[in-house]
Short mmCIF file of C-alpha atoms and ligand atoms in Angstrom, two decimals:
data_model
loop_
_atom_site.label_atom_id
_atom_site.label_comp_id
_atom_site.label_asym_id
_atom_site.label_seq_id
_atom_site.Cartn_x
_atom_site.Cartn_y
_atom_site.Cartn_z
CA MET A 738 -39.40 -51.60 2.51
CA SER A 739 -40.32 -47.92 2.83
CA THR A 740 -38.58 -45.18 0.87
CA LYS A 741 -35.56 -43.66 2.60
CA SER A 742 -34.92 -39.94 2.91
CA ILE A 743 -32.31 -37.84 1.13
CA LEU A 744 -30.29 -34.87 2.30
CA ILE A 745 -29.30 -32.44 -0.46
CA VAL A 746 -26.78 -29.64 -0.09
CA GLY A 747 -26.01 -27.17 -2.86
CA SER A 748 -26.69 -23.74 -4.24
CA MET A 749 -30.03 -21.94 -4.48
CA ALA A 750 -29.72 -19.16 -6.95
CA PHE A 751 -30.92 -16.55 -9.37
CA ASP A 752 -29.72 -17.46 -12.85
CA ASP A 753 -29.41 -15.07 -15.79
CA LEU A 754 -29.52 -17.18 -18.94
CA GLU A 755 -28.60 -16.34 -22.54
CA PHE A 756 -29.73 -18.68 -25.30
CA PRO A 757 -28.59 -18.87 -28.96
CA ILE A 758 -32.13 -19.03 -30.32
CA PRO A 759 -35.27 -17.29 -29.02
CA VAL A 760 -37.41 -19.18 -26.54
CA THR A 761 -41.11 -18.46 -26.15
CA THR A 762 -41.91 -17.11 -22.69
CA ARG A 763 -44.95 -18.06 -20.60
CA THR A 764 -46.69 -14.97 -21.99
CA GLY A 765 -45.98 -16.02 -25.58
CA GLU A 766 -43.23 -13.59 -26.63
CA PRO A 767 -39.88 -14.95 -27.97
CA ARG A 768 -36.73 -13.95 -26.01
CA THR A 769 -33.06 -14.97 -25.88
CA ILE A 770 -32.26 -13.53 -22.44
CA PHE A 771 -34.00 -14.65 -19.27
CA GLU A 772 -33.01 -12.92 -16.02
CA ASP A 773 -33.75 -13.69 -12.36
CA VAL A 774 -34.67 -17.30 -13.16
CA ILE A 775 -34.80 -19.44 -10.04
CA GLY A 776 -31.99 -22.01 -10.19
CA GLY A 777 -29.15 -23.54 -8.21
CA SER A 778 -27.92 -27.11 -7.84
CA ALA A 779 -29.94 -27.80 -4.66
CA THR A 780 -33.12 -26.36 -6.17
CA TYR A 781 -33.01 -28.56 -9.29
CA ALA A 782 -31.86 -31.65 -7.39
CA SER A 783 -34.42 -31.37 -4.59
CA LEU A 784 -37.39 -30.71 -6.90
CA SER A 785 -36.31 -33.76 -8.94
CA ALA A 786 -35.59 -36.12 -6.03
CA SER A 787 -38.89 -35.23 -4.35
CA ALA A 788 -40.75 -37.08 -7.11
CA PHE A 789 -39.35 -40.24 -5.48
CA ALA A 790 -38.54 -39.70 -1.82
CA PRO A 791 -38.67 -37.36 1.20
CA VAL A 792 -36.01 -34.66 0.75
CA ARG A 793 -34.26 -32.29 3.17
CA VAL A 794 -32.26 -29.34 1.86
CA VAL A 795 -29.25 -27.58 3.35
CA ALA A 796 -28.51 -24.27 1.60
CA VAL A 797 -28.46 -20.52 2.02
CA VAL A 798 -30.60 -17.89 0.33
CA GLY A 799 -30.60 -14.11 0.63
CA ARG A 800 -33.35 -11.66 1.58
CA ASP A 801 -34.28 -11.41 -2.13
CA PHE A 802 -35.12 -15.10 -2.63
CA PRO A 803 -38.88 -15.60 -3.12
CA GLU A 804 -40.72 -17.18 -0.21
CA ALA A 805 -43.14 -18.58 -2.83
CA THR A 806 -40.38 -20.87 -4.17
CA LEU A 807 -39.70 -22.26 -0.70
CA GLU A 808 -43.45 -22.69 -0.22
CA ALA A 809 -43.70 -24.57 -3.54
CA MET A 810 -40.87 -26.86 -2.39
CA ARG A 811 -42.66 -27.54 0.89
CA ALA A 812 -45.82 -28.32 -1.06
CA ARG A 813 -43.84 -31.17 -2.68
CA GLY A 814 -42.89 -32.50 0.75
CA ILE A 815 -39.40 -30.98 0.74
CA ASP A 816 -38.17 -30.12 4.25
CA THR A 817 -36.76 -26.57 4.04
CA LEU A 818 -35.73 -26.23 7.72
CA GLY A 819 -32.07 -26.53 6.68
CA ILE A 820 -32.32 -23.54 4.30
CA GLU A 821 -30.85 -20.51 6.01
CA ARG A 822 -32.07 -17.04 5.04
CA ALA A 823 -29.05 -14.75 5.40
CA ASP A 824 -28.90 -10.98 5.35
CA GLY A 825 -27.67 -10.17 1.83
CA LEU A 826 -28.22 -11.11 -1.80
CA SER A 827 -28.70 -14.67 -3.06
CA PHE A 828 -26.08 -16.49 -5.13
CA ARG A 829 -26.30 -15.36 -8.78
CA TRP A 830 -24.94 -17.04 -11.90
CA ARG A 831 -24.98 -15.80 -15.50
CA GLY A 832 -24.42 -18.28 -18.32
CA ARG A 833 -24.40 -18.05 -22.11
CA TYR A 834 -25.18 -21.19 -24.11
CA HIS A 835 -23.25 -21.88 -27.31
CA GLU A 836 -24.90 -22.37 -30.73
CA ASP A 837 -25.37 -26.16 -30.25
CA LEU A 838 -26.70 -25.75 -26.65
CA ALA A 839 -24.12 -28.35 -25.56
CA GLY A 840 -21.45 -25.98 -24.33
CA ARG A 841 -21.84 -22.86 -22.21
CA THR A 842 -19.72 -20.04 -20.87
CA SER A 843 -20.09 -18.85 -17.27
CA LEU A 844 -20.16 -15.06 -17.66
CA GLU A 845 -20.52 -14.18 -14.00
CA THR A 846 -20.68 -15.90 -10.62
CA GLN A 847 -21.69 -13.76 -7.62
CA LEU A 848 -21.29 -15.79 -4.45
CA ASN A 849 -23.07 -13.18 -2.28
CA VAL A 850 -24.52 -14.96 0.83
CA PHE A 851 -22.61 -18.11 -0.19
CA GLN A 852 -19.34 -16.30 0.57
CA ASP A 853 -19.67 -16.77 4.34
CA PHE A 854 -21.95 -19.80 4.32
CA ARG A 855 -21.20 -22.47 6.94
CA PRO A 856 -23.64 -25.37 6.60
CA ARG A 857 -25.34 -26.13 9.92
CA LEU A 858 -27.54 -29.19 9.86
CA PRO A 859 -30.72 -29.28 11.97
CA ALA A 860 -30.22 -31.96 14.67
CA ASP A 861 -32.49 -34.59 13.12
CA TYR A 862 -30.80 -34.35 9.68
CA GLY A 863 -27.69 -36.13 11.03
CA THR A 864 -29.03 -39.63 10.48
CA THR A 865 -30.28 -39.13 6.88
CA PRO A 866 -29.31 -42.31 4.99
CA LEU A 867 -28.74 -40.87 1.48
CA VAL A 868 -26.78 -37.71 0.79
CA LEU A 869 -26.25 -35.59 -2.32
CA LEU A 870 -23.37 -33.17 -2.06
CA GLY A 871 -24.23 -30.81 -4.91
CA ASN A 872 -21.61 -28.77 -6.69
CA ILE A 873 -20.25 -26.32 -4.09
CA HIS A 874 -16.81 -25.74 -2.51
CA PRO A 875 -15.41 -29.19 -1.53
CA GLY A 876 -14.59 -27.76 1.92
CA LEU A 877 -18.30 -27.14 2.47
CA GLN A 878 -19.16 -30.59 1.13
CA LEU A 879 -16.75 -32.07 3.73
CA GLU A 880 -18.27 -29.90 6.49
CA VAL A 881 -21.67 -31.41 5.74
CA LEU A 882 -20.24 -34.94 5.82
CA GLU A 883 -18.67 -34.24 9.21
CA GLN A 884 -22.11 -33.42 10.67
CA LEU A 885 -23.57 -36.73 9.49
CA GLU A 886 -23.51 -40.11 11.17
CA GLN A 887 -22.04 -42.48 8.56
CA PRO A 888 -24.65 -42.20 5.74
CA GLU A 889 -25.55 -45.34 3.78
CA PHE A 890 -24.86 -43.78 0.40
CA CYS A 891 -23.18 -40.51 -0.43
CA VAL A 892 -23.03 -38.94 -3.91
CA ALA A 893 -20.98 -35.89 -4.86
CA ASP A 894 -20.89 -33.62 -7.87
CA THR A 895 -18.09 -31.14 -8.61
CA MET A 896 -16.84 -28.90 -11.43
CA ASN A 897 -13.67 -27.72 -13.21
CA PHE A 898 -13.38 -24.71 -10.88
CA TRP A 899 -12.81 -26.95 -7.81
CA ILE A 900 -10.84 -29.62 -9.72
CA THR A 901 -8.15 -27.08 -10.56
CA GLY A 902 -8.53 -24.79 -7.53
CA GLU A 903 -9.10 -27.11 -4.54
CA GLU A 904 -7.17 -30.26 -5.40
CA THR A 905 -6.31 -31.31 -1.82
CA LEU A 906 -9.81 -30.90 -0.38
CA LEU A 907 -11.32 -32.61 -3.41
CA ALA A 908 -8.93 -35.56 -3.00
CA LYS A 909 -10.08 -35.87 0.64
CA LEU A 910 -13.73 -35.76 -0.42
CA LEU A 911 -13.22 -38.48 -3.06
CA ARG A 912 -12.05 -40.88 -0.35
CA ARG A 913 -15.29 -40.38 1.59
CA ILE A 914 -18.03 -40.76 -1.02
CA ASP A 915 -19.72 -43.78 -2.62
CA LEU A 916 -20.37 -42.23 -6.03
CA LEU A 917 -18.92 -39.34 -8.00
CA VAL A 918 -21.03 -37.80 -10.79
CA ILE A 919 -19.14 -35.60 -13.27
CA ASN A 920 -19.12 -34.87 -17.01
CA ASP A 921 -16.53 -36.12 -19.49
CA GLU A 922 -14.61 -32.83 -19.59
CA GLU A 923 -14.33 -32.86 -15.77
CA ALA A 924 -13.26 -36.53 -15.78
CA ARG A 925 -10.42 -35.67 -18.17
CA LEU A 926 -9.38 -32.68 -16.09
CA LEU A 927 -9.48 -34.61 -12.80
CA SER A 928 -7.49 -37.59 -14.09
CA GLY A 929 -5.25 -35.83 -16.60
CA ILE A 930 -6.17 -38.64 -19.02
CA HIS A 931 -8.03 -38.03 -22.28
CA ASN A 932 -9.28 -41.60 -22.87
CA ILE A 933 -12.57 -41.94 -20.91
CA ALA A 934 -12.15 -45.63 -20.02
CA ARG A 935 -8.68 -45.02 -18.58
CA ALA A 936 -9.74 -41.74 -16.95
CA ALA A 937 -12.54 -43.64 -15.15
CA LYS A 938 -10.12 -46.28 -13.88
CA ASP A 939 -7.83 -43.56 -12.56
CA ILE A 940 -10.69 -41.77 -10.75
CA LEU A 941 -12.01 -45.00 -9.17
CA ALA A 942 -8.50 -45.58 -7.78
CA ARG A 943 -8.75 -42.24 -5.95
CA GLY A 944 -11.54 -43.39 -3.62
CA PRO A 945 -15.12 -43.45 -4.90
CA LYS A 946 -16.25 -47.02 -5.50
CA ARG A 947 -18.58 -45.89 -8.26
CA LEU A 948 -18.40 -43.27 -10.99
CA VAL A 949 -20.89 -41.74 -13.43
CA ILE A 950 -19.56 -39.79 -16.40
CA LYS A 951 -22.24 -37.62 -18.05
CA ARG A 952 -22.00 -36.98 -21.78
CA GLY A 953 -24.83 -34.48 -22.30
CA GLU A 954 -27.17 -35.38 -25.15
CA TYR A 955 -25.29 -38.68 -25.63
CA GLY A 956 -26.24 -40.04 -22.20
CA SER A 957 -24.01 -41.29 -19.41
CA ILE A 958 -21.67 -44.13 -18.49
CA TYR A 959 -21.46 -45.91 -15.13
CA PHE A 960 -18.33 -47.63 -13.79
CA ASP A 961 -17.77 -49.84 -10.74
CA ASP A 962 -15.75 -52.98 -9.97
CA GLU A 963 -18.43 -55.15 -11.59
CA GLY A 964 -18.27 -53.45 -14.95
CA VAL A 965 -19.55 -50.67 -17.17
CA PHE A 966 -23.06 -49.59 -18.14
CA ALA A 967 -24.04 -47.04 -20.78
CA ALA A 968 -27.40 -45.24 -20.59
CA PRO A 969 -28.49 -43.37 -23.72
CA ALA A 970 -30.23 -40.02 -23.33
CA LEU A 971 -33.77 -39.68 -24.67
CA LEU A 972 -34.03 -38.15 -28.12
CA LEU A 973 -36.08 -35.05 -27.32
CA GLU A 974 -37.74 -32.86 -29.89
CA GLN A 975 -37.67 -29.85 -27.62
CA VAL A 976 -34.45 -28.90 -25.79
CA VAL A 977 -34.69 -25.35 -24.53
CA ASP A 978 -32.50 -24.86 -21.45
CA PRO A 979 -29.87 -27.42 -20.36
CA THR A 980 -29.32 -25.61 -17.02
CA GLY A 981 -29.78 -27.98 -14.12
CA ALA A 982 -29.74 -31.14 -16.25
CA GLY A 983 -26.84 -32.52 -14.22
CA ASP A 984 -28.47 -31.70 -10.88
CA SER A 985 -31.81 -33.14 -11.97
CA PHE A 986 -29.99 -36.27 -13.17
CA ALA A 987 -28.33 -36.65 -9.75
CA GLY A 988 -31.63 -35.95 -7.95
CA GLY A 989 -33.50 -38.56 -9.98
CA LEU A 990 -30.68 -41.10 -9.62
CA LEU A 991 -30.53 -40.73 -5.84
CA GLY A 992 -34.32 -40.55 -5.58
CA TYR A 993 -34.55 -43.93 -7.26
CA LEU A 994 -31.91 -45.42 -4.92
CA ALA A 995 -33.80 -44.04 -1.88
CA GLU A 996 -36.93 -45.78 -3.12
CA ARG A 997 -35.11 -49.05 -3.84
CA GLY A 998 -32.88 -49.04 -0.75
CA ARG A 999 -30.11 -51.05 -2.42
CA TYR A 1000 -26.88 -49.93 -4.08
CA ASP A 1001 -25.70 -53.03 -5.97
CA HIS A 1002 -24.63 -52.96 -9.63
CA GLN A 1003 -28.09 -53.78 -11.05
CA SER A 1004 -29.73 -51.10 -8.86
CA MET A 1005 -27.17 -48.59 -10.10
CA ARG A 1006 -28.02 -49.41 -13.72
CA LEU A 1007 -31.68 -48.71 -13.01
CA ALA A 1008 -30.80 -45.56 -11.06
CA LEU A 1009 -28.86 -44.21 -14.03
CA VAL A 1010 -31.86 -44.68 -16.31
CA HIS A 1011 -34.16 -42.95 -13.81
CA GLY A 1012 -31.69 -40.06 -13.52
CA THR A 1013 -31.66 -39.76 -17.31
CA ALA A 1014 -35.46 -39.73 -17.49
CA THR A 1015 -35.66 -37.07 -14.75
CA ALA A 1016 -33.10 -34.81 -16.46
CA SER A 1017 -35.04 -34.99 -19.73
CA PHE A 1018 -37.86 -32.99 -18.11
CA ALA A 1019 -35.48 -30.30 -16.84
CA VAL A 1020 -34.18 -29.36 -20.29
CA GLU A 1021 -37.58 -28.94 -21.95
CA HIS A 1022 -38.35 -25.66 -20.17
CA VAL A 1023 -36.50 -22.58 -18.95
CA GLY A 1024 -35.37 -22.82 -15.32
CA THR A 1025 -36.97 -25.30 -12.95
CA ASP A 1026 -40.38 -25.32 -14.71
CA GLY A 1027 -39.77 -28.81 -16.14
CA VAL A 1028 -39.19 -30.45 -12.74
CA ALA A 1029 -41.26 -28.23 -10.42
CA SER A 1030 -44.32 -30.47 -10.63
CA LEU A 1031 -42.72 -33.69 -11.83
CA SER A 1032 -44.43 -36.89 -10.68
CA ARG A 1033 -43.10 -40.42 -10.21
CA ALA A 1034 -45.47 -41.56 -13.00
CA ASP A 1035 -44.01 -38.96 -15.41
CA VAL A 1036 -40.54 -40.40 -14.80
CA ALA A 1037 -41.76 -43.99 -15.17
CA ALA A 1038 -43.26 -43.20 -18.58
CA ARG A 1039 -39.92 -41.88 -19.86
CA VAL A 1040 -38.00 -44.80 -18.37
CA ALA A 1041 -40.23 -47.05 -20.49
CA ARG A 1042 -39.19 -45.04 -23.57
CA ILE A 1043 -35.50 -45.37 -22.70
CA ARG A 1044 -35.88 -49.14 -22.33
CA THR A 1045 -37.04 -49.40 -25.95
CA LEU A 1046 -34.19 -47.19 -27.20
CA ASN A 1047 -31.47 -49.79 -26.87
CA GLN A 1048 -33.22 -53.14 -26.80
CA ILE A 1049 -31.33 -55.65 -28.90
CA ALA A 1050 -33.00 -58.89 -29.91
CA ALA A 1051 -31.14 -62.14 -29.29
CA GLU A 1052 -29.68 -63.64 -32.48
P1 AMP B 833 -25.95 -27.75 -14.05
O1 AMP B 833 -26.51 -27.19 -15.33
O2 AMP B 833 -26.58 -29.05 -13.65
O3 AMP B 833 -24.47 -27.77 -14.05
O4 AMP B 833 -26.37 -26.73 -12.89
C1 AMP B 833 -26.59 -25.37 -13.10
C2 AMP B 833 -26.93 -24.69 -11.81
O5 AMP B 833 -25.76 -24.59 -11.00
C3 AMP B 833 -27.40 -23.25 -12.04
O6 AMP B 833 -28.75 -23.13 -11.65
C4 AMP B 833 -26.48 -22.36 -11.21
O7 AMP B 833 -27.19 -21.49 -10.36
C5 AMP B 833 -25.65 -23.33 -10.39
N1 AMP B 833 -24.23 -22.96 -10.37
C6 AMP B 833 -23.46 -22.45 -11.38
N2 AMP B 833 -22.18 -22.25 -10.96
C7 AMP B 833 -22.14 -22.64 -9.65
C8 AMP B 833 -21.11 -22.68 -8.65
N3 AMP B 833 -19.85 -22.25 -8.88
N4 AMP B 833 -21.43 -23.18 -7.43
C9 AMP B 833 -22.68 -23.61 -7.16
N5 AMP B 833 -23.69 -23.59 -8.06
C10 AMP B 833 -23.44 -23.13 -9.28
#
């Protein structure tokens, strides 16, 4: 069966990033602050998913967003017709990573053109079978869903900001998606339960039939009514910039499902491992450099490494 296509909605942004230890730039000088780095949830997710499947993006950028980035996306087969160029500045986010690179503080979020963004899907996007609702306002995520004819498989991401600020809309969204992808801190916040196993049970009861809880460098856990699966993260020698790891994970996961065309428990296990492998490329470089020219073969090679990480011989 041929690979299905994926619709991705999310942010396209300029990121200003502050790291605890100096990172060597492309020109060879060490720096801790990188400004005007191309980022955004839709950018990371679409570059990642396009290693597997045809991708269409719905987003908004400002006058200042480089045409060269959109051109590079098109060169990977990404359909950019759904990216609106609005009159104003692009979304901008500034983040400072903590000493261990695991945690980060959002220093500034400038919505700019995102403030008045109303997603409008080009007519032929309506029948896209797989959908990734990247981390944006849950009201906008619902607006996208309303313009789609019953997709086969819909994944959503969210964050603490919407969990505490938009409870009602988020509850509505959870009833309409097939898979929720969040991190452990967000799972605790959403459920009000500290224990991850019980938090997962609580979240599944709110609507999504499947749940992925990401645990950063420790990997991720998948839950559905057939059981639990834990995927370890790769042990990387070079972790530079964790920005976009979650979006690249979701892009790789959905990319794999688009290729496979099935959403059963075993397929989900494989999808989780492919998401993990994809995300490992994102964190090795600043910004989107790690996923901008990612190939399907690159991902396959890392999946092979993950397989050997937790093989246990029969007794
Ligand atoms: P991740 O590291 O996977 O959580 O994704 C980081 C990306 O999300 C960055 O490139 C930011 O531009 C983008 N981002 C940060 N905050 C927001 C927000 N409130 N809404 C949408 N995108 C965001």
